[in-house]
mmCIF file of C-alpha atoms in Angstrom:
data_model
loop_
_atom_site.group_PDB
_atom_site.id
_atom_site.type_symbol
_atom_site.label_atom_id
_atom_site.label_comp_id
_atom_site.label_asym_id
_atom_site.label_seq_id
_atom_site.Cartn_x
_atom_site.Cartn_y
_atom_site.Cartn_z
ATOM 1 C CA ALA M 1 4.315 2.097 3.158
ATOM 2 C CA GLN M 2 3.228 -0.451 1.009
ATOM 3 C CA SER M 3 5.416 -4.221 0.304
ATOM 4 C CA VAL M 4 5.271 -7.750 -1.547
ATOM 5 C CA THR M 5 6.934 -9.863 -2.062
ATOM 6 C CA GLN M 6 7.371 -12.821 -3.929
ATOM 7 C CA LEU M 7 8.144 -15.689 -2.404
ATOM 8 C CA ASP M 8 9.066 -17.819 -5.253
ATOM 9 C CA SER M 9 11.799 -17.070 -7.851
ATOM 10 C CA GLN M 10 12.428 -19.652 -10.216
ATOM 11 C CA VAL M 11 9.153 -21.863 -10.572
ATOM 12 C CA PRO M 12 9.618 -24.754 -12.824
ATOM 13 C CA VAL M 13 6.064 -26.892 -14.319
ATOM 14 C CA PHE M 14 5.878 -29.586 -16.563
ATOM 15 C CA GLU M 15 2.846 -28.415 -19.321
ATOM 16 C CA GLU M 16 -0.232 -29.390 -19.117
ATOM 17 C CA ALA M 17 0.116 -29.126 -14.950
ATOM 18 C CA PRO M 18 -1.486 -26.416 -12.776
ATOM 19 C CA VAL M 19 1.252 -23.849 -10.989
ATOM 20 C CA GLU M 20 1.102 -21.342 -8.206
ATOM 21 C CA LEU M 21 2.606 -17.996 -8.462
ATOM 22 C CA ARG M 22 2.586 -16.746 -4.080
ATOM 23 C CA CYS M 23 2.396 -13.136 -3.526
ATOM 24 C CA ASN M 24 2.229 -11.741 -0.443
ATOM 25 C CA TYR M 25 1.902 -7.943 0.444
ATOM 26 C CA SER M 26 1.524 -4.930 3.332
ATOM 27 C CA SER M 27 0.537 -1.870 3.068
ATOM 28 C CA SER M 28 -1.153 -0.464 6.061
ATOM 29 C CA VAL M 29 -3.979 0.972 3.877
ATOM 30 C CA SER M 30 -7.046 -0.545 1.470
ATOM 31 C CA VAL M 31 -5.374 -2.663 -1.756
ATOM 32 C CA TYR M 32 -4.896 -2.040 -4.953
ATOM 33 C CA LEU M 33 -3.637 -5.349 -6.351
ATOM 34 C CA PHE M 34 -2.611 -6.630 -9.794
ATOM 35 C CA TRP M 35 -0.466 -9.710 -10.989
ATOM 36 C CA TYR M 36 1.952 -8.300 -14.900
ATOM 37 C CA VAL M 37 3.760 -10.864 -16.958
ATOM 38 C CA GLN M 38 6.855 -9.792 -18.650
ATOM 39 C CA TYR M 39 7.853 -11.703 -21.830
ATOM 40 C CA PRO M 40 12.006 -11.321 -22.961
ATOM 41 C CA ASN M 41 13.314 -8.037 -24.009
ATOM 42 C CA GLN M 42 9.150 -6.506 -23.014
ATOM 43 C CA GLY M 43 7.417 -4.508 -22.051
ATOM 44 C CA LEU M 44 4.653 -5.420 -19.114
ATOM 45 C CA GLN M 45 1.101 -6.761 -19.777
ATOM 46 C CA LEU M 46 -1.950 -6.720 -16.729
ATOM 47 C CA LEU M 47 -2.964 -9.914 -16.784
ATOM 48 C CA LEU M 48 -5.471 -9.120 -14.082
ATOM 49 C CA LYS M 49 -6.888 -6.768 -10.732
ATOM 50 C CA TYR M 50 -8.391 -6.715 -7.802
ATOM 51 C CA LEU M 51 -10.201 -3.538 -7.386
ATOM 52 C CA SER M 52 -13.412 -4.777 -4.957
ATOM 53 C CA GLY M 53 -15.610 -7.207 -4.911
ATOM 54 C CA SER M 54 -15.561 -10.292 -5.397
ATOM 55 C CA THR M 55 -11.231 -11.912 -4.098
ATOM 56 C CA LEU M 56 -11.443 -14.201 -6.537
ATOM 57 C CA VAL M 57 -10.993 -12.551 -10.182
ATOM 58 C CA LYS M 58 -10.017 -13.661 -13.540
ATOM 59 C CA GLY M 59 -7.827 -13.463 -16.292
ATOM 60 C CA ILE M 60 -6.981 -13.046 -19.460
ATOM 61 C CA ASN M 61 -5.195 -16.597 -20.784
ATOM 62 C CA GLY M 62 -6.486 -18.013 -17.946
ATOM 63 C CA PHE M 63 -4.434 -17.113 -15.286
ATOM 64 C CA GLU M 64 -7.191 -16.465 -11.648
ATOM 65 C CA ALA M 65 -5.860 -14.621 -7.997
ATOM 66 C CA GLU M 66 -7.470 -15.184 -5.110
ATOM 67 C CA PHE M 67 -7.753 -12.101 -2.754
ATOM 68 C CA ASN M 68 -7.045 -12.665 0.718
ATOM 69 C CA LYS M 69 -7.254 -10.388 3.383
ATOM 70 C CA SER M 70 -6.601 -11.664 6.692
ATOM 71 C CA GLN M 71 -3.579 -13.915 4.279
ATOM 72 C CA THR M 72 -2.828 -10.884 2.763
ATOM 73 C CA SER M 73 -1.726 -12.250 0.270
ATOM 74 C CA PHE M 74 -1.597 -11.862 -3.360
ATOM 75 C CA HIS M 75 -1.493 -15.399 -5.183
ATOM 76 C CA LEU M 76 -2.065 -15.281 -9.173
ATOM 77 C CA ARG M 77 -2.620 -19.663 -10.474
ATOM 78 C CA LYS M 78 -3.442 -21.318 -13.706
ATOM 79 C CA PRO M 79 -4.941 -24.898 -13.656
ATOM 80 C CA SER M 80 -2.770 -26.806 -17.090
ATOM 81 C CA VAL M 81 -0.208 -23.985 -18.476
ATOM 82 C CA HIS M 82 0.719 -24.382 -21.978
ATOM 83 C CA ILE M 83 4.679 -23.584 -23.679
ATOM 84 C CA SER M 84 3.699 -19.764 -24.722
ATOM 85 C CA ASP M 85 3.525 -19.112 -20.285
ATOM 86 C CA THR M 86 6.565 -18.991 -20.017
ATOM 87 C CA ALA M 87 7.779 -15.950 -18.527
ATOM 88 C CA GLU M 88 8.329 -13.278 -15.275
ATOM 89 C CA TYR M 89 5.692 -12.694 -13.360
ATOM 90 C CA PHE M 90 5.308 -10.266 -11.098
ATOM 91 C CA CYS M 91 2.944 -9.342 -8.140
ATOM 92 C CA ALA M 92 2.324 -5.137 -7.580
ATOM 93 C CA VAL M 93 0.722 -2.846 -4.863
ATOM 94 C CA GLU M 94 -1.419 0.019 -5.539
ATOM 95 C CA SER M 95 -1.676 2.993 -3.311
ATOM 96 C CA ALA M 96 -2.162 7.236 -4.850
ATOM 97 C CA ARG M 97 -1.331 5.795 -7.774
ATOM 98 C CA GLN M 98 1.993 4.001 -7.619
ATOM 99 C CA LEU M 99 2.802 0.735 -8.357
ATOM 100 C CA THR M 100 5.395 -1.252 -5.547
ATOM 101 C CA PHE M 101 6.329 -4.484 -7.542
ATOM 102 C CA GLY M 102 7.655 -8.033 -6.594
ATOM 103 C CA SER M 103 10.971 -8.776 -7.907
ATOM 104 C CA GLY M 104 9.102 -11.385 -9.806
ATOM 105 C CA THR M 105 8.583 -14.494 -10.378
ATOM 106 C CA GLN M 106 10.301 -16.688 -13.534
ATOM 107 C CA LEU M 107 7.321 -19.325 -14.547
ATOM 108 C CA THR M 108 8.986 -21.832 -17.017
ATOM 109 C CA VAL M 109 6.532 -23.847 -18.932
ATOM 110 C CA LEU M 110 9.052 -27.773 -19.867
ATOM 111 C CA PRO M 111 7.793 -29.603 -22.293
ATOM 112 C CA ASN W 1 -4.792 3.396 -31.240
ATOM 113 C CA ALA W 2 -1.428 2.908 -30.790
ATOM 114 C CA GLY W 3 -0.328 1.516 -27.735
ATOM 115 C CA VAL W 4 2.599 3.167 -25.619
ATOM 116 C CA MET W 5 5.566 4.387 -27.629
ATOM 117 C CA GLN W 6 9.309 4.494 -25.848
ATOM 118 C CA ASN W 7 12.352 5.099 -27.814
ATOM 119 C CA PRO W 8 14.871 4.823 -27.937
ATOM 120 C CA ARG W 9 15.037 0.878 -27.365
ATOM 121 C CA HIS W 10 18.661 0.930 -26.935
ATOM 122 C CA LEU W 11 20.921 3.268 -26.049
ATOM 123 C CA VAL W 12 24.321 2.767 -24.605
ATOM 124 C CA ARG W 13 25.555 6.065 -23.825
ATOM 125 C CA ARG W 14 29.704 6.288 -22.005
ATOM 126 C CA ARG W 15 30.279 7.629 -18.593
ATOM 127 C CA GLY W 16 29.770 11.791 -18.296
ATOM 128 C CA GLN W 17 27.578 11.737 -21.382
ATOM 129 C CA GLU W 18 24.026 12.580 -21.460
ATOM 130 C CA ALA W 19 20.528 9.750 -21.762
ATOM 131 C CA ARG W 20 17.123 10.975 -22.943
ATOM 132 C CA LEU W 21 14.468 8.407 -22.960
ATOM 133 C CA ARG W 22 11.311 9.489 -24.560
ATOM 134 C CA CYS W 23 7.742 7.686 -24.158
ATOM 135 C CA SER W 24 4.733 9.423 -26.233
ATOM 136 C CA PRO W 25 1.727 7.658 -24.088
ATOM 137 C CA MET W 26 -1.236 6.374 -25.137
ATOM 138 C CA LYS W 27 -3.207 8.865 -27.761
ATOM 139 C CA GLY W 28 -5.780 10.831 -24.999
ATOM 140 C CA HIS W 29 -4.128 9.476 -22.000
ATOM 141 C CA SER W 30 -2.623 12.549 -19.708
ATOM 142 C CA HIS W 31 -1.171 10.909 -16.902
ATOM 143 C CA VAL W 32 2.515 9.823 -17.276
ATOM 144 C CA TYR W 33 4.401 7.272 -15.026
ATOM 145 C CA TRP W 34 8.556 6.340 -15.673
ATOM 146 C CA TYR W 35 9.504 2.717 -13.715
ATOM 147 C CA ARG W 36 13.591 1.641 -13.377
ATOM 148 C CA GLN W 37 13.745 -1.657 -13.360
ATOM 149 C CA LEU W 38 17.872 -2.970 -12.437
ATOM 150 C CA PRO W 39 19.157 -6.585 -13.270
ATOM 151 C CA GLU W 40 17.681 -9.233 -11.504
ATOM 152 C CA GLU W 41 14.896 -7.417 -9.826
ATOM 153 C CA GLY W 42 11.382 -6.330 -9.922
ATOM 154 C CA LEU W 43 10.626 -2.519 -10.390
ATOM 155 C CA LYS W 44 10.816 0.537 -8.865
ATOM 156 C CA PHE W 45 8.708 3.971 -9.657
ATOM 157 C CA MET W 46 10.668 6.804 -10.224
ATOM 158 C CA VAL W 47 7.564 9.472 -11.169
ATOM 159 C CA TYR W 48 3.896 10.225 -11.120
ATOM 160 C CA LEU W 49 3.289 13.358 -13.832
ATOM 161 C CA GLN W 50 0.353 14.957 -15.527
ATOM 162 C CA LYS W 51 0.450 17.582 -18.615
ATOM 163 C CA GLU W 52 3.387 19.856 -17.394
ATOM 164 C CA ASN W 53 2.792 18.619 -13.981
ATOM 165 C CA ILE W 54 4.949 16.740 -11.634
ATOM 166 C CA ILE W 55 2.652 14.701 -9.613
ATOM 167 C CA ASP W 56 5.216 12.773 -7.376
ATOM 168 C CA GLU W 57 8.431 12.209 -8.030
ATOM 169 C CA SER W 58 9.527 10.821 -4.792
ATOM 170 C CA GLY W 59 11.606 7.515 -6.741
ATOM 171 C CA MET W 60 13.482 10.448 -8.435
ATOM 172 C CA PRO W 61 16.997 9.877 -7.670
ATOM 173 C CA LYS W 62 18.122 13.073 -6.464
ATOM 174 C CA GLU W 63 20.760 14.287 -8.840
ATOM 175 C CA ARG W 64 21.227 13.981 -12.412
ATOM 176 C CA PHE W 65 17.843 13.176 -13.484
ATOM 177 C CA SER W 66 15.127 15.022 -14.401
ATOM 178 C CA ALA W 67 11.277 14.678 -16.633
ATOM 179 C CA GLU W 68 8.850 16.109 -18.280
ATOM 180 C CA PHE W 69 6.292 16.122 -19.595
ATOM 181 C CA PRO W 70 5.217 18.992 -22.144
ATOM 182 C CA LYS W 71 2.223 20.044 -22.605
ATOM 183 C CA GLU W 72 2.644 19.193 -26.306
ATOM 184 C CA GLY W 73 4.893 17.093 -27.258
ATOM 185 C CA PRO W 74 6.573 13.609 -25.513
ATOM 186 C CA SER W 75 7.201 12.788 -21.808
ATOM 187 C CA ILE W 76 11.500 13.107 -21.323
ATOM 188 C CA LEU W 77 13.425 11.172 -18.870
ATOM 189 C CA ARG W 78 17.267 12.566 -18.966
ATOM 190 C CA ILE W 79 20.310 11.180 -17.458
ATOM 191 C CA GLN W 80 22.703 13.642 -17.290
ATOM 192 C CA GLN W 81 26.883 12.198 -16.174
ATOM 193 C CA VAL W 82 25.264 8.476 -16.413
ATOM 194 C CA VAL W 83 27.600 6.649 -14.043
ATOM 195 C CA ARG W 84 27.523 2.929 -14.920
ATOM 196 C CA GLY W 85 24.758 1.842 -11.835
ATOM 197 C CA ASP W 86 22.778 3.620 -14.498
ATOM 198 C CA SER W 87 21.974 0.783 -16.277
ATOM 199 C CA ALA W 88 18.521 -0.595 -16.431
ATOM 200 C CA ALA W 89 15.334 -0.591 -18.285
ATOM 201 C CA TYR W 90 12.929 2.238 -18.572
ATOM 202 C CA PHE W 91 9.672 1.763 -18.625
ATOM 203 C CA CYS W 92 7.358 4.118 -18.999
ATOM 204 C CA ALA W 93 3.326 3.645 -18.732
ATOM 205 C CA SER W 94 0.335 5.840 -19.336
ATOM 206 C CA SER W 95 -3.171 6.274 -17.944
ATOM 207 C CA PRO W 96 -6.519 8.334 -18.813
ATOM 208 C CA SER W 97 -7.646 11.149 -16.022
ATOM 209 C CA ARG W 98 -9.252 7.949 -14.640
ATOM 210 C CA GLY W 99 -8.731 5.024 -13.292
ATOM 211 C CA LYS W 100 -5.728 3.253 -10.965
ATOM 212 C CA GLY W 101 -2.497 3.744 -11.675
ATOM 213 C CA GLY W 102 -2.035 0.282 -11.916
ATOM 214 C CA GLU W 103 -4.440 0.160 -14.718
ATOM 215 C CA ALA W 104 -2.224 2.175 -16.962
ATOM 216 C CA PHE W 105 -0.209 0.536 -20.233
ATOM 217 C CA PHE W 106 2.986 -0.180 -20.543
ATOM 218 C CA GLY W 107 5.709 0.108 -23.278
ATOM 219 C CA GLN W 108 8.690 -2.040 -24.507
ATOM 220 C CA GLY W 109 10.963 0.285 -22.713
ATOM 221 C CA THR W 110 14.362 1.326 -23.166
ATOM 222 C CA ARG W 111 17.369 -0.375 -22.113
ATOM 223 C CA LEU W 112 19.822 1.896 -20.933
ATOM 224 C CA THR W 113 23.987 0.393 -21.347
ATOM 225 C CA VAL W 114 26.510 2.478 -19.628
ATOM 226 C CA VAL W 115 29.973 2.151 -20.739
#
């Protein structure tokens, strides 16, 4: 069975500052990892994914994440955030085509 | 190419009524997934379907909930005799035969309110 823990439920940050959203997972098998963004009253949009290969993955909107197998982490980072990045972010792990999501991190970018 | 279409976007039902949620996958996609998002929580897997087949329904409540994906037409998530605890956002996602479940495209969701 898989589980995903997002350590911070709320992350406020000032515009143009860097941000890191933390995600830890547990799984007994090899995993595929994903980060999604959800804007208010919208569906989920895929930001980036780790399937195999390089542990540093780059996604849309300037986000990147690093897969760390020894620490079972997949933290999301952006060097400089914009007001438009304000949204809920979900980390997820997949097994047998079924996604297990974390409880989400609300990123609020302050002017 | 239209995205995953869900309707209605908002649905209000009284306790005891039935709720029918529809999902039209993206063109060429034969895999459909349903997820439920309760307030202040992440999404929880409910069911994974291919055309005319339920592949994995391990996340579906044992009673009152059913899902189908017929040969023709949209996938339907049906909730009978709704209760207040069914109030949630229900998301559908679709993917082609190849690729990972996490690479599926999500619809905008149906927000069900039970009064």
